[in-house]
mmCIF file of C-alpha atoms in Angstrom:
data_model
loop_
_atom_site.group_PDB
_atom_site.id
_atom_site.type_symbol
_atom_site.label_atom_id
_atom_site.label_comp_id
_atom_site.label_asym_id
_atom_site.label_seq_id
_atom_site.Cartn_x
_atom_site.Cartn_y
_atom_site.Cartn_z
ATOM 1 C CA MET F 1 -98.698 -31.903 40.872
ATOM 2 C CA ARG F 2 -96.738 -34.966 40.105
ATOM 3 C CA PRO F 3 -95.032 -36.366 42.897
ATOM 4 C CA ALA F 4 -91.045 -35.650 43.218
ATOM 5 C CA ILE F 5 -88.794 -38.323 42.035
ATOM 6 C CA GLY F 6 -87.958 -40.703 44.869
ATOM 7 C CA ALA F 7 -90.883 -39.438 47.101
ATOM 8 C CA ALA F 8 -92.811 -41.745 49.226
ATOM 9 C CA LEU F 9 -95.925 -43.033 48.031
ATOM 10 C CA VAL F 10 -98.948 -41.404 49.602
ATOM 11 C CA ARG F 11 -102.380 -43.079 50.557
ATOM 12 C CA CYS F 12 -105.602 -41.584 48.942
ATOM 13 C CA GLY F 13 -108.228 -40.585 51.501
ATOM 14 C CA GLU F 14 -110.620 -41.470 49.553
ATOM 15 C CA CYS F 15 -109.939 -45.095 48.274
ATOM 16 C CA GLY F 16 -107.178 -46.101 50.744
ATOM 17 C CA GLY F 17 -104.796 -47.363 48.142
ATOM 18 C CA HIS F 18 -101.815 -45.323 46.859
ATOM 19 C CA GLU F 19 -102.741 -41.847 45.385
ATOM 20 C CA TYR F 20 -103.393 -42.253 41.595
ATOM 21 C CA SER F 21 -103.983 -45.863 41.950
ATOM 22 C CA GLY F 22 -107.671 -45.926 42.430
ATOM 23 C CA ALA F 23 -108.589 -44.224 39.133
ATOM 24 C CA PRO F 24 -110.783 -44.313 37.161
ATOM 25 C CA ASP F 25 -113.167 -45.651 40.136
ATOM 26 C CA CYS F 26 -112.051 -43.173 42.931
ATOM 27 C CA GLY F 27 -112.805 -39.628 42.219
ATOM 28 C CA ARG F 28 -109.887 -38.201 43.781
ATOM 29 C CA CYS F 29 -107.402 -40.592 42.240
ATOM 30 C CA ARG F 30 -109.075 -39.698 38.842
ATOM 31 C CA THR F 31 -108.595 -36.250 39.284
ATOM 32 C CA LEU F 32 -105.045 -36.511 40.261
ATOM 33 C CA VAL F 33 -104.351 -38.580 37.203
ATOM 34 C CA ASP F 34 -106.157 -36.129 34.969
ATOM 35 C CA ASP F 35 -104.058 -33.362 36.723
ATOM 36 C CA VAL F 36 -100.909 -34.992 35.412
ATOM 37 C CA VAL F 37 -101.951 -33.902 32.182
ATOM 38 C CA GLU F 38 -103.823 -30.414 33.016
ATOM 39 C CA GLU F 39 -100.977 -29.213 34.949
ATOM 40 C CA GLU F 40 -98.935 -29.074 31.643
ATOM 41 C CA TRP F 41 -101.949 -27.820 29.547
ATOM 42 C CA ARG F 42 -102.175 -24.592 31.802
ATOM 43 C CA ARG F 43 -98.281 -23.968 31.770
ATOM 44 C CA PHE F 44 -98.887 -24.489 27.677
ATOM 45 C CA ARG F 45 -101.853 -22.153 27.629
ATOM 46 C CA ALA F 46 -100.071 -19.287 29.410
ATOM 47 C CA GLU F 47 -97.893 -18.821 26.552
ATOM 48 C CA TRP F 48 -100.771 -18.769 24.116
ATOM 49 C CA ALA F 49 -103.506 -16.619 26.516
ATOM 50 C CA ALA F 50 -104.616 -14.515 23.588
ATOM 51 C CA GLU F 51 -105.961 -17.450 21.586
ATOM 52 C CA SER F 52 -109.256 -19.278 22.305
ATOM 53 C CA GLU F 53 -108.659 -22.745 23.938
ATOM 54 C CA ALA F 54 -110.459 -24.642 21.005
ATOM 55 C CA GLU F 55 -108.233 -22.806 18.229
ATOM 56 C CA VAL F 56 -104.818 -23.827 20.497
ATOM 57 C CA ALA F 57 -106.224 -27.442 20.842
ATOM 58 C CA GLY F 58 -106.717 -27.708 17.021
ATOM 59 C CA LEU F 59 -103.281 -26.269 16.520
ATOM 60 C CA VAL F 60 -101.605 -28.872 18.864
ATOM 61 C CA VAL F 61 -103.650 -32.081 17.553
ATOM 62 C CA ALA F 62 -102.748 -31.068 14.318
ATOM 63 C CA GLU F 63 -98.880 -31.297 15.068
ATOM 64 C CA PRO F 64 -98.653 -33.558 17.907
ATOM 65 C CA ASP F 65 -95.179 -34.507 17.101
ATOM 66 C CA ARG F 66 -94.101 -31.051 18.048
ATOM 67 C CA HIS F 67 -95.717 -31.153 21.688
ATOM 68 C CA ASP F 68 -95.475 -32.552 25.187
ATOM 69 C CA TRP F 69 -97.465 -35.770 25.395
ATOM 70 C CA ARG F 70 -99.391 -34.108 28.308
ATOM 71 C CA VAL F 71 -100.305 -31.050 26.048
ATOM 72 C CA VAL F 72 -101.365 -33.117 23.240
ATOM 73 C CA ASP F 73 -103.573 -35.389 25.592
ATOM 74 C CA ALA F 74 -105.198 -32.301 27.163
ATOM 75 C CA ALA F 75 -105.898 -30.770 23.691
ATOM 76 C CA LEU F 76 -107.772 -34.095 22.680
ATOM 77 C CA ASP F 77 -109.906 -33.719 25.633
ATOM 78 C CA ARG F 78 -110.880 -30.173 24.292
ATOM 79 C CA ILE F 79 -111.887 -31.415 21.120
ATOM 80 C CA THR F 80 -115.328 -33.138 20.423
ATOM 81 C CA CYS F 81 -115.595 -36.244 18.234
ATOM 82 C CA ASP F 82 -117.835 -35.655 15.345
ATOM 83 C CA GLU F 83 -118.579 -39.285 15.138
ATOM 84 C CA CYS F 84 -119.379 -40.402 18.683
ATOM 85 C CA GLY F 85 -119.837 -36.861 20.445
ATOM 86 C CA ASP F 86 -117.333 -37.893 23.543
ATOM 87 C CA ARG F 87 -113.741 -36.151 23.952
ATOM 88 C CA LEU F 88 -111.700 -36.993 20.968
ATOM 89 C CA SER F 89 -109.758 -40.259 21.436
ATOM 90 C CA ARG F 90 -111.801 -41.085 24.322
ATOM 91 C CA GLY F 91 -114.936 -42.475 22.665
ATOM 92 C CA PRO F 92 -116.049 -46.115 22.564
ATOM 93 C CA MET F 93 -113.958 -48.900 21.037
ATOM 94 C CA ASP F 94 -116.328 -48.723 17.797
ATOM 95 C CA CYS F 95 -115.682 -45.035 17.051
ATOM 96 C CA ALA F 96 -112.991 -44.865 14.217
ATOM 97 C CA ALA F 97 -112.329 -41.294 14.544
ATOM 98 C CA CYS F 98 -111.369 -41.649 18.502
ATOM 99 C CA ASN F 99 -109.375 -44.572 17.526
ATOM 100 C CA LEU F 100 -107.585 -42.867 14.872
ATOM 101 C CA ALA F 101 -106.758 -39.826 17.257
ATOM 102 C CA HIS F 102 -105.797 -41.995 20.070
ATOM 103 C CA GLY F 103 -103.108 -43.513 17.527
ATOM 104 C CA PHE F 104 -101.864 -40.112 16.646
ATOM 105 C CA ARG F 105 -101.361 -39.154 20.343
ATOM 106 C CA TYR F 106 -98.321 -41.321 20.454
ATOM 107 C CA ALA F 107 -96.322 -39.039 17.926
ATOM 108 C CA ALA F 108 -96.022 -36.659 20.843
ATOM 109 C CA VAL F 109 -92.994 -35.675 22.707
ATOM 110 C CA GLU F 110 -91.828 -37.952 25.903
ATOM 111 C CA THR F 111 -88.999 -36.391 27.741
ATOM 112 C CA ASP F 112 -87.670 -38.246 30.769
ATOM 113 C CA ARG F 113 -87.241 -36.300 33.961
ATOM 114 C CA PRO F 114 -83.808 -35.921 35.598
ATOM 115 C CA GLY F 115 -83.120 -38.676 37.913
ATOM 116 C CA VAL F 116 -85.118 -41.587 36.191
ATOM 117 C CA SER F 117 -84.337 -44.370 33.906
ATOM 118 C CA PRO F 118 -84.686 -43.924 30.175
ATOM 119 C CA LEU F 119 -88.274 -44.609 29.163
ATOM 120 C CA ASN F 120 -89.626 -44.165 32.387
ATOM 121 C CA GLU F 121 -91.741 -40.902 31.082
ATOM 122 C CA HIS F 122 -93.074 -43.517 28.344
ATOM 123 C CA ALA F 123 -94.301 -45.739 30.932
ATOM 124 C CA VAL F 124 -95.980 -42.968 32.587
ATOM 125 C CA ARG F 125 -97.533 -41.861 29.574
ATOM 126 C CA VAL F 126 -98.959 -45.243 28.693
ATOM 127 C CA ASN F 127 -100.321 -45.811 32.060
ATOM 128 C CA VAL F 128 -101.880 -42.356 32.372
ATOM 129 C CA SER F 129 -103.403 -43.197 28.897
ATOM 130 C CA VAL F 130 -104.739 -46.684 29.919
ATOM 131 C CA VAL F 131 -106.333 -45.595 33.025
ATOM 132 C CA ARG F 132 -107.852 -42.331 31.299
ATOM 133 C CA ARG F 133 -109.546 -44.532 28.752
ATOM 134 C CA PRO F 134 -110.156 -47.711 30.383
ATOM 135 C CA GLN F 135 -112.697 -49.140 27.876
ATOM 136 C CA THR F 136 -109.556 -50.035 25.662
ATOM 137 C CA THR F 137 -108.191 -52.824 27.601
ATOM 138 C CA SER F 138 -108.823 -55.783 29.939
ATOM 139 C CA ALA F 139 -109.730 -55.421 33.389
ATOM 140 C CA GLN F 140 -106.532 -57.415 34.346
ATOM 141 C CA GLU F 141 -104.328 -55.045 32.468
ATOM 142 C CA LEU F 142 -106.153 -52.032 33.556
ATOM 143 C CA LEU F 143 -105.341 -53.175 37.371
ATOM 144 C CA VAL F 144 -101.939 -53.691 36.406
ATOM 145 C CA ARG F 145 -101.286 -50.080 35.058
ATOM 146 C CA ARG F 146 -103.334 -48.245 37.585
ATOM 147 C CA LEU F 147 -101.505 -50.097 40.466
ATOM 148 C CA LEU F 148 -98.237 -49.427 38.999
ATOM 149 C CA LEU F 149 -98.935 -45.904 38.083
ATOM 150 C CA PRO F 150 -97.696 -44.117 41.521
ATOM 151 C CA ALA F 151 -94.543 -46.031 41.331
ATOM 152 C CA LEU F 152 -93.763 -44.699 37.970
ATOM 153 C CA LEU F 153 -94.948 -41.355 38.742
ATOM 154 C CA VAL F 154 -92.039 -41.143 41.527
ATOM 155 C CA GLY F 155 -89.551 -42.626 38.958
ATOM 156 C CA PHE F 156 -89.847 -46.218 39.045
ATOM 157 C CA LEU F 157 -89.340 -48.294 36.204
ATOM 158 C CA PRO F 158 -89.704 -52.138 36.385
ATOM 159 C CA THR F 159 -87.261 -54.278 34.850
ATOM 160 C CA THR F 160 -88.817 -56.813 32.432
ATOM 161 C CA ALA F 161 -88.736 -59.634 34.809
ATOM 162 C CA GLU F 162 -90.457 -57.237 37.497
ATOM 163 C CA ALA F 163 -93.303 -56.234 35.130
ATOM 164 C CA GLN F 164 -93.965 -59.849 34.385
ATOM 165 C CA ARG F 165 -94.069 -60.874 38.229
ATOM 166 C CA VAL F 166 -96.591 -58.158 38.706
ATOM 167 C CA SER F 167 -98.757 -59.130 35.635
ATOM 168 C CA ALA F 168 -98.296 -62.801 36.545
ATOM 169 C CA LEU F 169 -99.877 -62.085 39.999
ATOM 170 C CA VAL F 170 -102.729 -60.306 38.611
ATOM 171 C CA LYS F 171 -103.223 -63.293 36.121
ATOM 172 C CA GLU F 172 -103.417 -65.690 39.064
ATOM 173 C CA GLY F 173 -106.459 -63.681 40.509
ATOM 174 C CA ALA F 174 -104.338 -61.997 43.372
ATOM 175 C CA THR F 175 -106.072 -59.042 45.332
ATOM 176 C CA PRO F 176 -105.042 -55.507 44.194
ATOM 177 C CA ASP F 177 -103.733 -55.528 47.829
ATOM 178 C CA ARG F 178 -101.360 -58.366 47.393
ATOM 179 C CA VAL F 179 -100.240 -56.764 44.196
ATOM 180 C CA VAL F 180 -99.589 -53.661 45.975
ATOM 181 C CA GLU F 181 -97.557 -55.526 48.353
ATOM 182 C CA LEU F 182 -95.358 -56.763 45.606
ATOM 183 C CA ILE F 183 -94.894 -53.350 44.089
ATOM 184 C CA ASP F 184 -94.105 -51.958 47.483
ATOM 185 C CA GLU F 185 -91.271 -54.886 47.703
ATOM 186 C CA LEU F 186 -89.847 -53.839 44.639
ATOM 187 C CA LEU F 187 -89.825 -50.160 45.691
ATOM 188 C CA ARG F 188 -87.902 -50.808 48.850
ATOM 189 C CA THR F 189 -84.709 -52.038 46.880
ATOM 190 C CA TRP F 190 -85.049 -49.080 44.170
ATOM 191 C CA ARG F 191 -83.107 -45.776 44.109
ATOM 192 C CA PRO F 192 -83.764 -43.135 41.649
ATOM 193 C CA ALA F 193 -81.112 -43.066 38.932
ATOM 194 C CA GLY F 194 -77.855 -41.024 40.053
ATOM 195 C CA ARG F 195 -78.735 -41.319 43.731
ATOM 196 C CA SER F 196 -77.147 -44.579 44.435
ATOM 197 C CA THR F 197 -75.339 -47.631 42.634
ATOM 198 C CA ALA F 198 -77.855 -48.994 39.678
ATOM 199 C CA ARG F 199 -80.004 -51.786 40.576
ATOM 200 C CA PRO F 200 -78.754 -55.230 39.331
#
């Protein structure tokens, strides 16, 4: 289950980092990230219980702009790519069919939750996508995306300057612990939208 807006970050009992941030290497964090998608799929599937899962997945993927991004991502997980045999959109970089499906996933609906800054849901969605498809990015970008994900899930959205600070730290070769220290520092001065005076 996604954490509540403004919730404190929790440490993962398996990897020791913030929950979600150890994915894809930490099995527990990977399961938590996958559940961001799967939780919404379960709700959606309850409305289509009489239909086969494969059929529902095909219908969703055919019209991604009519569905929540989590439903689309979960539907893609249930379709096998004819080209590479992996889950559609999650195959190797040289799989044209997966790359095409990955591009279409961004037509899906992104609805910000109450109490977050505009585009928080987009940030959550991009980071979840990168963490679940790590072969598409550099090790540095994956590190930034996975370490920021727990903060995004509780409603935080870094300013451009804050995001650049985190990225610069990673490019300088900082350890993940040092990057987390910076993220924790940014979170200490942040309050969810509508709960206090807006951040400068």
